[in-house]
């Protein structure tokens, strides 16, 4: 649809779910190092944490995220 000024409106963006996967959190709370390293993590994230986001275009439409990690 167009607005009264003649410019086009952009369609609304679907909601997005941001998530964080964190390994060995209890172990790290006790002062020990993590035993897991996630592959594909961002450069700012420590090896035991993986961040991501999933777009949710419609209700009841399943969305999945996968993670690969290495056990030290």
N, CA, C and O atoms as a printed pandas DataFrame, in Angstrom:
     atom_number atom_name residue_name chain_id  residue_number  x_coord  y_coord  z_coord
0              1         N          UNK        A               1    0.823   -1.200    0.000
1              2        CA          UNK        A               1    0.000    0.000    0.000
2              3         C          UNK        A               1    0.859    1.253    0.000
3              4         O          UNK        A               1    2.001    1.242    0.460
4              5         N          UNK        A               2    0.291    2.337   -0.524
5              6        CA          UNK        A               2    0.998    3.621   -0.569
6              7         C          UNK        A               2    0.405    4.564    0.466
7              8         O          UNK        A               2   -0.783    4.494    0.781
8              9         N          UNK        A               3    1.252    5.451    0.992
9             10        CA          UNK        A               3    0.742    6.424    1.949
10            11         C          UNK        A               3    0.276    7.669    1.198
11            12         O          UNK        A               3    0.552    7.793    0.005
12            13         N          UNK        A               4   -0.426    8.601    1.862
13            14        CA          UNK        A               4   -0.963    9.779    1.164
14            15         C          UNK        A               4    0.107   10.626    0.480
15            16         O          UNK        A               4   -0.201   11.322   -0.487
16            17         N          UNK        A               5    1.346   10.588    0.950
17            18        CA          UNK        A               5    2.408   11.375    0.342
18            19         C          UNK        A               5    2.934   10.768   -0.944
19            20         O          UNK        A               5    3.763   11.384   -1.614
20            21         N          UNK        A               6    2.483    9.589   -1.306
21            22        CA          UNK        A               6    2.883    8.962   -2.548
22            23         C          UNK        A               6    4.063    8.010   -2.429
23            24         O          UNK        A               6    4.380    7.328   -3.404
24            25         N          UNK        A               7    4.720    7.931   -1.290
25            26        CA          UNK        A               7    5.832    6.983   -1.161
26            27         C          UNK        A               7    5.300    5.622   -0.714
27            28         O          UNK        A               7    4.240    5.527   -0.095
28            29         N          UNK        A               8    6.033    4.603   -1.030
29            30        CA          UNK        A               8    5.601    3.245   -0.673
30            31         C          UNK        A               8    6.001    2.913    0.764
31            32         O          UNK        A               8    7.085    3.276    1.222
32            33         N          UNK        A               9    5.117    2.226    1.455
33            34        CA          UNK        A               9    5.419    1.749    2.798
34            35         C          UNK        A               9    6.130    0.410    2.688
35            36         O          UNK        A               9    5.812   -0.401    1.818
36            37         N          UNK        A              10    7.073    0.187    3.554
37            38        CA          UNK        A              10    7.751   -1.106    3.546
38            39         C          UNK        A              10    6.935   -2.093    4.367
39            40         O          UNK        A              10    6.330   -1.714    5.370
40            41         N          UNK        A              11    6.912   -3.352    3.954
41            42        CA          UNK        A              11    6.158   -4.347    4.721
42            43         C          UNK        A              11    6.800   -4.537    6.096
43            44         O          UNK        A              11    8.009   -4.362    6.246
44            45         N          UNK        A              12    6.004   -4.889    7.088
45            46        CA          UNK        A              12    6.561   -5.076    8.434
46            47         C          UNK        A              12    7.531   -6.260    8.451
47            48         O          UNK        A              12    7.325   -7.261    7.765
48            49         N          UNK        A              13    8.577   -6.125    9.240
49            50        CA          UNK        A              13    9.541   -7.216    9.385
50            51         C          UNK        A              13    8.975   -8.256   10.341
51            52         O          UNK        A              13    8.320   -7.901   11.321
52            53         N          UNK        A              14    9.219   -9.537   10.070
53            54        CA          UNK        A              14    8.737  -10.561   11.001
54            55         C          UNK        A              14    9.488  -10.461   12.329
55            56         O          UNK        A              14   10.622   -9.983   12.366
56            57         N          UNK        A              15    8.866  -10.906   13.411
57            58        CA          UNK        A              15    9.556  -10.893   14.699
58            59         C          UNK        A              15   10.800  -11.778   14.631
59            60         O          UNK        A              15   10.881  -12.708   13.828
60            61         N          UNK        A              16   11.744  -11.470   15.475
61            62        CA          UNK        A              16   12.994  -12.221   15.500
62            63         C          UNK        A              16   13.278  -12.656   16.933
63            64         O          UNK        A              16   13.118  -11.878   17.873
64            65         N          UNK        A              17   13.696  -13.894   17.086
65            66        CA          UNK        A              17   14.057  -14.434   18.390
66            67         C          UNK        A              17   15.574  -14.524   18.452
67            68         O          UNK        A              17   16.187  -15.274   17.693
68            69         N          UNK        A              18   16.174  -13.766   19.351
69            70        CA          UNK        A              18   17.616  -13.844   19.551
70            71         C          UNK        A              18   17.876  -14.826   20.681
71            72         O          UNK        A              18   17.159  -14.836   21.682
72            73         N          UNK        A              19   18.917  -15.660   20.518
73            74        CA          UNK        A              19   19.212  -16.664   21.534
74            75         C          UNK        A              19   20.708  -16.716   21.818
75            76         O          UNK        A              19   21.533  -16.273   21.019
76            77         N          UNK        A              20   21.028  -17.273   22.982
77            78        CA          UNK        A              20   22.413  -17.500   23.385
78            79         C          UNK        A              20   22.496  -18.924   23.912
79            80         O          UNK        A              20   21.741  -19.303   24.807
80            81         N          UNK        A              21   23.413  -19.714   23.359
81            82        CA          UNK        A              21   23.714  -21.044   23.883
82            83         C          UNK        A              21   25.025  -20.928   24.651
83            84         O          UNK        A              21   26.015  -20.404   24.140
84            85         N          UNK        A              22   25.016  -21.419   25.872
85            86        CA          UNK        A              22   26.207  -21.314   26.704
86            87         C          UNK        A              22   26.487  -22.679   27.308
87            88         O          UNK        A              22   25.591  -23.311   27.866
88            89         N          UNK        A              23   27.729  -23.134   27.198
89            90        CA          UNK        A              23   28.107  -24.457   27.697
90            91         C          UNK        A              23   28.889  -24.335   29.003
91            92         O          UNK        A              23   29.619  -23.368   29.219
92            93         N          UNK        A              24   28.721  -25.320   29.854
93            94        CA          UNK        A              24   29.493  -25.429   31.103
94            95         C          UNK        A              24   29.349  -24.222   32.017
95            96         O          UNK        A              24   30.316  -23.837   32.674
96            97         N          UNK        A              25   28.175  -23.619   32.075
97            98        CA          UNK        A              25   28.008  -22.419   32.906
98            99         C          UNK        A              25   28.217  -22.732   34.393
99           100         O          UNK        A              25   28.832  -21.939   35.107
100          101         N          UNK        A              26   27.718  -23.866   34.862
101          102        CA          UNK        A              26   27.904  -24.226   36.275
102          103         C          UNK        A              26   29.381  -24.495   36.568
103          104         O          UNK        A              26   29.893  -24.095   37.614
104          105         N          UNK        A              27   30.043  -25.153   35.669
105          106        CA          UNK        A              27   31.477  -25.442   35.826
106          107         C          UNK        A              27   32.277  -24.133   35.899
107          108         O          UNK        A              27   33.189  -24.009   36.717
108          109         N          UNK        A              28   31.943  -23.173   35.059
109          110        CA          UNK        A              28   32.651  -21.895   35.072
110          111         C          UNK        A              28   32.343  -21.100   36.332
111          112         O          UNK        A              28   33.209  -20.381   36.831
112          113         N          UNK        A              29   31.120  -21.216   36.855
113          114        CA          UNK        A              29   30.775  -20.542   38.122
114          115         C          UNK        A              29   31.656  -21.045   39.259
115          116         O          UNK        A              29   31.949  -20.312   40.204
116          117         N          UNK        A              30   32.069  -22.288   39.157
117          118        CA          UNK        A              30   32.933  -22.877   40.195
118          119         C          UNK        A              30   34.412  -22.567   39.967
119          120         O          UNK        A              30   35.268  -23.044   40.711
120          121         N          UNK        A              31   34.713  -21.767   38.938
121          122        CA          UNK        A              31   36.088  -21.355   38.696
122          123         C          UNK        A              31   36.870  -22.233   37.739
123          124         O          UNK        A              31   38.071  -22.029   37.562
124          125         N          UNK        A              32   36.218  -23.206   37.116
125          126        CA          UNK        A              32   36.887  -24.085   36.160
126          127         C          UNK        A              32   36.673  -23.568   34.742
127          128         O          UNK        A              32   35.702  -22.863   34.465
128          129         N          UNK        A              33   37.582  -23.924   33.858
129          130        CA          UNK        A              33   37.453  -23.528   32.464
130          131         C          UNK        A              33   36.413  -24.368   31.741
131          132         O          UNK        A              33   36.111  -25.482   32.169
132          133         N          UNK        A              34   35.864  -23.847   30.653
133          134        CA          UNK        A              34   34.872  -24.612   29.882
134          135         C          UNK        A              34   35.534  -25.777   29.148
135          136         O          UNK        A              34   36.707  -25.710   28.783
136          137         N          UNK        A              35   34.767  -26.838   28.941
137          138        CA          UNK        A              35   35.254  -28.013   28.210
138          139         C          UNK        A              35   34.735  -28.040   26.787
139          140         O          UNK        A              35   35.035  -28.972   26.040
140          141         N          UNK        A              36   33.964  -27.040   26.398
141          142        CA          UNK        A              36   33.292  -27.027   25.098
142          143         C          UNK        A              36   33.698  -25.781   24.317
143          144         O          UNK        A              36   33.853  -24.700   24.885
144          145         N          UNK        A              37   33.869  -25.949   23.000
145          146        CA          UNK        A              37   34.112  -24.810   22.104
146          147         C          UNK        A              37   33.123  -24.908   20.952
147          148         O          UNK        A              37   33.094  -25.913   20.242
148          149         N          UNK        A              38   32.314  -23.873   20.763
149          150        CA          UNK        A              38   31.352  -23.844   19.662
150          151         C          UNK        A              38   32.048  -23.445   18.371
151          152         O          UNK        A              38   32.857  -22.518   18.357
152          153         N          UNK        A              39   31.736  -24.139   17.294
153          154        CA          UNK        A              39   32.218  -23.760   15.964
154          155         C          UNK        A              39   31.259  -22.710   15.406
155          156         O          UNK        A              39   30.059  -22.768   15.673
156          157         N          UNK        A              40   31.763  -21.773   14.650
157          158        CA          UNK        A              40   30.909  -20.779   14.001
158          159         C          UNK        A              40   30.455  -19.652   14.894
159          160         O          UNK        A              40   29.524  -18.930   14.537
160          161         N          UNK        A              41   31.078  -19.474   16.040
161          162        CA          UNK        A              41   30.681  -18.370   16.929
162          163         C          UNK        A              41   31.233  -17.056   16.399
163          164         O          UNK        A              41   32.142  -17.040   15.568
164          165         N          UNK        A              42   30.684  -15.971   16.880
165          166        CA          UNK        A              42   31.150  -14.653   16.469
166          167         C          UNK        A              42   32.506  -14.332   17.082
167          168         O          UNK        A              42   32.860  -14.900   18.115
168          169         N          UNK        A              43   33.271  -13.436   16.470
169          170        CA          UNK        A              43   34.609  -13.115   16.971
170          171         C          UNK        A              43   34.606  -12.479   18.362
171          172         O          UNK        A              43   35.600  -12.568   19.082
172          173         N          UNK        A              44   33.516  -11.847   18.742
173          174        CA          UNK        A              44   33.442  -11.207   20.060
174          175         C          UNK        A              44   32.997  -12.176   21.154
175          176         O          UNK        A              44   33.084  -11.847   22.337
176          177         N          UNK        A              45   32.525  -13.362   20.779
177          178        CA          UNK        A              45   32.022  -14.324   21.764
178          179         C          UNK        A              45   33.130  -15.251   22.245
179          180         O          UNK        A              45   33.971  -15.674   21.451
180          181         N          UNK        A              46   33.141  -15.573   23.548
181          182        CA          UNK        A              46   34.091  -16.581   24.024
182          183         C          UNK        A              46   33.742  -17.947   23.433
183          184         O          UNK        A              46   32.635  -18.149   22.933
184          185         N          UNK        A              47   34.686  -18.878   23.492
185          186        CA          UNK        A              47   34.481  -20.168   22.827
186          187         C          UNK        A              47   33.319  -20.974   23.399
187          188         O          UNK        A              47   32.784  -21.841   22.707
188          189         N          UNK        A              48   32.916  -20.714   24.633
189          190        CA          UNK        A              48   31.835  -21.486   25.256
190          191         C          UNK        A              48   30.448  -20.879   25.007
191          192         O          UNK        A              48   29.465  -21.355   25.575
192          193         N          UNK        A              49   30.349  -19.829   24.160
193          194        CA          UNK        A              49   29.070  -19.152   23.932
194          195         C          UNK        A              49   28.813  -18.990   22.435
195          196         O          UNK        A              49   29.717  -18.668   21.663
196          197         N          UNK        A              50   27.563  -19.222   22.047
197          198        CA          UNK        A              50   27.140  -19.042   20.660
198          199         C          UNK        A              50   25.868  -18.210   20.649
199          200         O          UNK        A              50   24.915  -18.524   21.363
200          201         N          UNK        A              51   25.845  -17.167   19.857
201          202        CA          UNK        A              51   24.659  -16.311   19.724
202          203         C          UNK        A              51   24.066  -16.504   18.338
203          204         O          UNK        A              51   24.777  -16.801   17.378
204          205         N          UNK        A              52   22.764  -16.333   18.249
205          206        CA          UNK        A              52   22.108  -16.435   16.960
206          207         C          UNK        A              52   20.744  -15.778   16.997
207          208         O          UNK        A              52   20.322  -15.252   18.027
208          209         N          UNK        A              53   20.060  -15.813   15.866
209          210        CA          UNK        A              53   18.724  -15.230   15.758
210          211         C          UNK        A              53   17.916  -16.038   14.754
211          212         O          UNK        A              53   18.442  -16.517   13.749
212          213         N          UNK        A              54   16.643  -16.177   15.040
213          214        CA          UNK        A              54   15.708  -16.861   14.145
214          215         C          UNK        A              54   14.571  -15.915   13.807
215          216         O          UNK        A              54   13.979  -15.313   14.703
216          217         N          UNK        A              55   14.258  -15.777   12.527
217          218        CA          UNK        A              55   13.076  -15.005   12.140
218          219         C          UNK        A              55   11.851  -15.895   12.311
219          220         O          UNK        A              55   11.883  -17.086   11.998
220          221         N          UNK        A              56   10.779  -15.304   12.808
221          222        CA          UNK        A              56    9.530  -16.023   13.061
222          223         C          UNK        A              56    8.445  -15.440   12.162
223          224         O          UNK        A              56    7.693  -14.565   12.592
224          225         N          UNK        A              57    8.355  -15.914   10.915
225          226        CA          UNK        A              57    7.447  -15.292    9.949
226          227         C          UNK        A              57    5.964  -15.512   10.234
227          228         O          UNK        A              57    5.150  -14.631    9.957
228          229         N          UNK        A              58    5.599  -16.669   10.782
229          230        CA          UNK        A              58    4.183  -16.967   11.054
230          231         C          UNK        A              58    4.050  -17.771   12.345
231          232         O          UNK        A              58    4.986  -18.443   12.779
232          233         N          UNK        A              59    2.880  -17.685   12.936
233          234        CA          UNK        A              59    2.603  -18.518   14.104
234          235         C          UNK        A              59    2.554  -19.978   13.688
235          236         O          UNK        A              59    2.162  -20.311   12.569
236          237         N          UNK        A              60    2.952  -20.827   14.595
237          238        CA          UNK        A              60    2.911  -22.286   14.420
238          239         C          UNK        A              60    3.794  -22.789   13.272
239          240         O          UNK        A              60    3.621  -23.921   12.821
240          241         N          UNK        A              61    4.720  -21.984   12.802
241          242        CA          UNK        A              61    5.661  -22.437   11.774
242          243         C          UNK        A              61    6.985  -22.751   12.469
243          244         O          UNK        A              61    7.666  -21.844   12.949
244          245         N          UNK        A              62    7.350  -24.034   12.524
245          246        CA          UNK        A              62    8.567  -24.413   13.246
246          247         C          UNK        A              62    9.821  -23.774   12.642
247          248         O          UNK        A              62    9.944  -23.640   11.425
248          249         N          UNK        A              63   10.723  -23.393   13.499
249          250        CA          UNK        A              63   12.032  -22.872   13.109
250          251         C          UNK        A              63   13.072  -23.596   13.954
251          252         O          UNK        A              63   12.834  -23.884   15.127
252          253         N          UNK        A              64   14.203  -23.882   13.369
253          254        CA          UNK        A              64   15.261  -24.605   14.075
254          255         C          UNK        A              64   16.582  -23.863   13.970
255          256         O          UNK        A              64   16.826  -23.111   13.026
256          257         N          UNK        A              65   17.412  -24.093   14.950
257          258        CA          UNK        A              65   18.790  -23.608   14.927
258          259         C          UNK        A              65   19.668  -24.789   15.299
259          260         O          UNK        A              65   19.291  -25.603   16.143
260          261         N          UNK        A              66   20.812  -24.887   14.689
261          262        CA          UNK        A              66   21.726  -25.973   15.035
262          263         C          UNK        A              66   23.055  -25.381   15.477
263          264         O          UNK        A              66   23.412  -24.262   15.110
264          265         N          UNK        A              67   23.768  -26.148   16.263
265          266        CA          UNK        A              67   25.071  -25.710   16.760
266          267         C          UNK        A              67   26.022  -26.899   16.732
267          268         O          UNK        A              67   25.639  -28.028   17.039
268          269         N          UNK        A              68   27.248  -26.629   16.362
269          270        CA          UNK        A              68   28.289  -27.645   16.386
270          271         C          UNK        A              68   29.313  -27.222   17.426
271          272         O          UNK        A              68   29.755  -26.073   17.445
272          273         N          UNK        A              69   29.685  -28.152   18.285
273          274        CA          UNK        A              69   30.686  -27.827   19.290
274          275         C          UNK        A              69   31.698  -28.953   19.411
275          276         O          UNK        A              69   31.446  -30.094   19.025
276          277         N          UNK        A              70   32.848  -28.597   19.958
277          278        CA          UNK        A              70   33.933  -29.552   20.170
278          279         C          UNK        A              70   34.138  -29.694   21.674
279          280         O          UNK        A              70   34.206  -28.698   22.395
280          281         N          UNK        A              71   34.235  -30.924   22.136
281          282        CA          UNK        A              71   34.493  -31.199   23.547
282          283         C          UNK        A              71   36.000  -31.308   23.739
283          284         O          UNK        A              71   36.657  -32.103   23.066
284          285         N          UNK        A              72   36.551  -30.514   24.651
285          286        CA          UNK        A              72   38.010  -30.527   24.901
286          287         C          UNK        A              72   38.397  -31.766   25.669
287          288         O          UNK        A              72   39.574  -31.960   25.975
